[in-house]
C-alpha cells in the first residue's frame, strides 16, 4: 500500500464507491417517492369514491343497513389500484365495523384514523392508509398493501449493490492498469536515477508520452541531468586546472629543496637562488589560494558593506594606477557621467582593476584602453565599460570566458594569471545585483560592460 499505484487505485475506487452510493441512494429515493405518491393517489381516489357512493346510495334513516349492503369489492371501487388490491372498511364513530372488504377477513384496520395517506405496519405488512368522515357521520378507512412497492425497491437496491460491486472490481483492475501505465515515466526516472553515477552522467529518459505533467517532469529531470553533467565536467576541469597551476610552484619548491638537501647548503649563490625561487613559488600559490577562497566566499553570499560609491572616482584611481604600470599603452576616459551606486567599494574596485588589468595583458604595444561611465536613468542603471584594442577573443570562447581557470587561447594560457579574474568579477557584480557582459572580435579588441543599479 506504500505504492503510489495502489494508493491512486484505492482513491479511484473510493471516489467511485461514493459516487455510486450517492447515485444509488438518489435513485432509490426518487423511485420510492414515485411509487408512494402513486399509491397515495390510489388510496385517496378510493376514499373519494366511497364518499360518492354513500352520498347517493345511503338512505336518510337506514344507515347501518345501507352500509352493510354496499359492495366494497366492486371493481369500480378497486379499479383505482393497479392490481385491484385495496382494503376498505366502514365503521361507526364508536369503532363498530359496518362493512369491510373480503380481503380483510376478520382483521380490522385502525378505525379511529382519518386523514391523508400515511404508512403503517398492519399484521407484519407495510401499508399505506387514509381515512375520512362520510356524510352521515360514519368513518371510512382505505389501505393498500405495499408489498409490491417494497419488493421492487429491495430488488432495485440489490441490483444497484451488484452493479456497485462489479464497478468496484472493474475500477480496481482498470485503475491499477491505467495508473501503472500513467506512472511508467516515473519508473523510468527511478531506473535512470539508479543507473547514473559520477562516471556516467550521459543517460537520459526518452520523451515519448504526450505533453502532460509527467512529460514536463521527465523533461525537467533531463534538463537537471544536463546541468549536473555540465557542472560535473566543469568541476573536473576546475580541479584539473587548479592542480596544474599548483603543481608548477610545488615542483619548484620540491626541486630546490632537494637541491639544498643534497649539496646546495654550502654554496651561498645556490642558497640565494633557491630562497628567491621558493619565495616566488609560495607567492604564486598564495595568490591562487586567496583567489579560490575569495570565490568560495562569494558563492556563499557574504554580507556586502553597501555604501554610495562614485564610479567616476573609482575609475580615475584605476586609470592612474594603470598608467603607472602600462607605459606603452594609451589609457584614457571616453564618455563620462556622474554615477553613484550602492556597492561594497573594496569588491567593486577589485572588479574594475580585473577588467583594466586584462585589457593591459592582452593588448598590443601602442594599443589603447578607454573607460566609459554612463547612466540609464529610465532603467535606474549605471553602466561602466572598459574598451581595449587588443587581440580580442574568439567567438567560441565568449560563452566560457567567465568560467574558472578558463583560458581559451594560447596567448591567455601563457600569460601570468590563473584564469580566475573574470570569474571573480562576475561573482562580485552579480552579488551586487548587476550584470557583466563582453563583446569581442579577434584582432579588433574587446568591450567589457558592467551594469549596476543606481544608488
Coordinates of N, CA, C and O in Angstrom, one line a residue, residues 291 294-295 298 314 318 321-322 346-362 369 384 386 388 401-402 412 416 419-429 436 448 450:
X291 N 42.6 33.7 -4.2 CA 41.6 33.8 -5.2 C 40.5 32.7 -5.1 O 39.3 33.0 -5.3
X294 N 38.4 33.6 -2.2 CA 37.5 34.7 -2.5 C 36.3 34.2 -3.3 O 35.2 34.6 -3.0
X295 N 36.5 33.3 -4.2 CA 35.4 32.7 -5.0 C 34.5 31.9 -4.1 O 33.3 32.0 -4.2
X298 N 32.4 34.3 -2.1 CA 31.4 35.0 -2.9 C 30.2 34.0 -3.2 O 29.1 34.5 -3.3
X314 N 36.2 55.8 -8.6 CA 36.9 54.5 -8.7 C 37.6 54.4 -10.1 O 38.8 53.9 -10.1
X318 N 41.7 53.8 -10.7 CA 42.2 52.6 -11.5 C 43.0 53.1 -12.7 O 44.0 52.5 -13.1
X321 N 46.5 54.2 -11.7 CA 47.4 53.0 -11.4 C 47.8 52.3 -12.7 O 48.9 51.9 -12.8
X322 N 46.9 52.2 -13.6 CA 47.2 51.6 -14.9 C 48.2 52.3 -15.7 O 49.1 51.7 -16.3
X346 N 35.4 48.0 -1.8 CA 36.6 47.2 -1.9 C 36.4 46.1 -3.0 O 37.2 46.0 -3.9
X347 N 35.2 45.5 -3.0 CA 34.9 44.5 -4.1 C 34.8 45.1 -5.4 O 35.3 44.6 -6.5
X348 N 34.1 46.3 -5.5 CA 33.9 47.0 -6.8 C 35.2 47.4 -7.4 O 35.5 47.3 -8.6
X349 N 36.2 47.9 -6.5 CA 37.5 48.3 -7.0 C 38.2 47.1 -7.6 O 38.9 47.2 -8.6
X350 N 38.0 45.9 -6.9 CA 38.6 44.7 -7.4 C 38.1 44.3 -8.8 O 38.9 44.0 -9.7
X351 N 36.8 44.5 -9.1 CA 36.3 44.2 -10.4 C 36.9 45.1 -11.4 O 37.3 44.7 -12.5
X352 N 36.9 46.4 -11.1 CA 37.4 47.4 -12.1 C 38.8 47.1 -12.5 O 39.3 47.2 -13.6
X353 N 39.6 46.8 -11.5 CA 41.0 46.5 -11.7 C 41.2 45.2 -12.5 O 42.1 45.1 -13.4
X354 N 40.4 44.2 -12.3 CA 40.5 43.0 -13.1 C 40.3 43.3 -14.5 O 41.0 42.8 -15.4
X355 N 39.3 44.1 -14.9 CA 39.0 44.4 -16.3 C 40.1 45.2 -16.9 O 40.5 44.9 -18.0
X356 N 40.6 46.2 -16.2 CA 41.7 47.0 -16.7 C 43.0 46.2 -16.8 O 43.8 46.3 -17.8
X357 N 43.3 45.4 -15.9 CA 44.5 44.5 -15.9 C 44.4 43.5 -17.1 O 45.4 43.3 -17.8
X358 N 43.2 43.0 -17.4 CA 43.1 42.1 -18.5 C 43.3 42.9 -19.8 O 43.9 42.4 -20.8
X359 N 42.8 44.1 -19.8 CA 43.0 44.9 -21.0 C 44.4 45.3 -21.3 O 44.9 45.4 -22.4
X360 N 45.2 45.4 -20.2 CA 46.6 45.6 -20.3 C 47.3 44.4 -20.8 O 48.2 44.4 -21.7
X361 N 47.0 43.2 -20.2 CA 47.7 42.0 -20.5 C 47.5 41.6 -22.0 O 48.5 41.1 -22.6
X362 N 46.3 41.7 -22.5 CA 46.0 41.2 -23.8 C 45.9 42.3 -24.9 O 45.3 42.1 -25.9
X369 N 43.3 51.8 -24.3 CA 42.3 51.4 -23.4 C 41.4 52.6 -23.0 O 41.9 53.7 -22.6
X384 N 29.3 50.9 -16.7 CA 30.8 51.1 -16.8 C 31.3 50.2 -17.8 O 31.1 49.0 -17.7
X386 N 34.9 49.0 -20.2 CA 36.3 49.0 -20.4 C 36.6 48.5 -21.9 O 36.3 47.3 -22.1
X388 N 39.2 47.9 -25.1 CA 40.6 47.8 -25.4 C 40.8 47.5 -26.9 O 39.8 47.0 -27.6
X401 N 34.1 32.5 -21.1 CA 35.2 33.4 -20.7 C 35.1 33.7 -19.2 O 36.1 34.1 -18.6
X402 N 33.9 33.6 -18.6 CA 33.8 33.8 -17.2 C 33.9 32.6 -16.3 O 33.6 32.6 -15.1
X412 N 46.5 33.5 -23.8 CA 45.9 33.5 -22.4 C 46.6 32.5 -21.6 O 46.9 32.7 -20.4
X416 N 50.5 35.5 -17.4 CA 50.5 35.3 -16.0 C 49.1 35.4 -15.5 O 48.3 36.3 -15.9
X419 N 43.3 32.4 -14.7 CA 42.0 32.3 -15.3 C 40.9 32.4 -14.3 O 39.8 31.9 -14.6
X420 N 41.1 33.1 -13.2 CA 40.1 33.3 -12.2 C 39.6 34.7 -12.1 O 38.5 35.0 -11.5
X421 N 40.3 35.6 -12.7 CA 39.9 37.0 -12.6 C 38.5 37.3 -13.0 O 37.7 37.9 -12.3
X422 N 38.1 36.9 -14.3 CA 36.8 37.2 -14.8 C 35.7 36.5 -14.0 O 34.6 37.0 -13.9
X423 N 36.0 35.3 -13.5 CA 35.1 34.5 -12.7 C 34.8 35.3 -11.4 O 33.6 35.4 -11.0
X424 N 35.8 35.8 -10.8 CA 35.7 36.6 -9.6 C 34.9 37.9 -9.9 O 33.9 38.2 -9.1
X425 N 35.2 38.5 -11.0 CA 34.4 39.8 -11.4 C 33.0 39.5 -11.6 O 32.1 40.2 -11.1
X426 N 32.6 38.4 -12.2 CA 31.2 38.0 -12.4 C 30.5 37.8 -11.1 O 29.4 38.2 -10.9
X427 N 31.1 37.0 -10.2 CA 30.5 36.7 -8.9 C 30.3 38.0 -8.1 O 29.2 38.2 -7.5
X428 N 31.2 38.9 -8.1 CA 31.1 40.2 -7.4 C 30.0 41.0 -8.0 O 29.1 41.6 -7.2
X429 N 30.0 41.2 -9.3 CA 28.9 42.0 -9.9 C 27.5 41.4 -9.7 O 26.6 42.2 -9.3
X436 N 27.4 41.5 -15.9 CA 28.6 41.8 -16.7 C 28.6 41.1 -18.0 O 28.2 39.9 -18.0
X448 N 34.2 45.1 -22.3 CA 33.6 44.5 -21.1 C 32.7 45.6 -20.5 O 33.1 46.7 -20.2
X450 N 29.8 46.6 -17.4 CA 29.2 46.3 -16.1 C 28.0 47.2 -16.0 O 28.0 48.4 -16.2

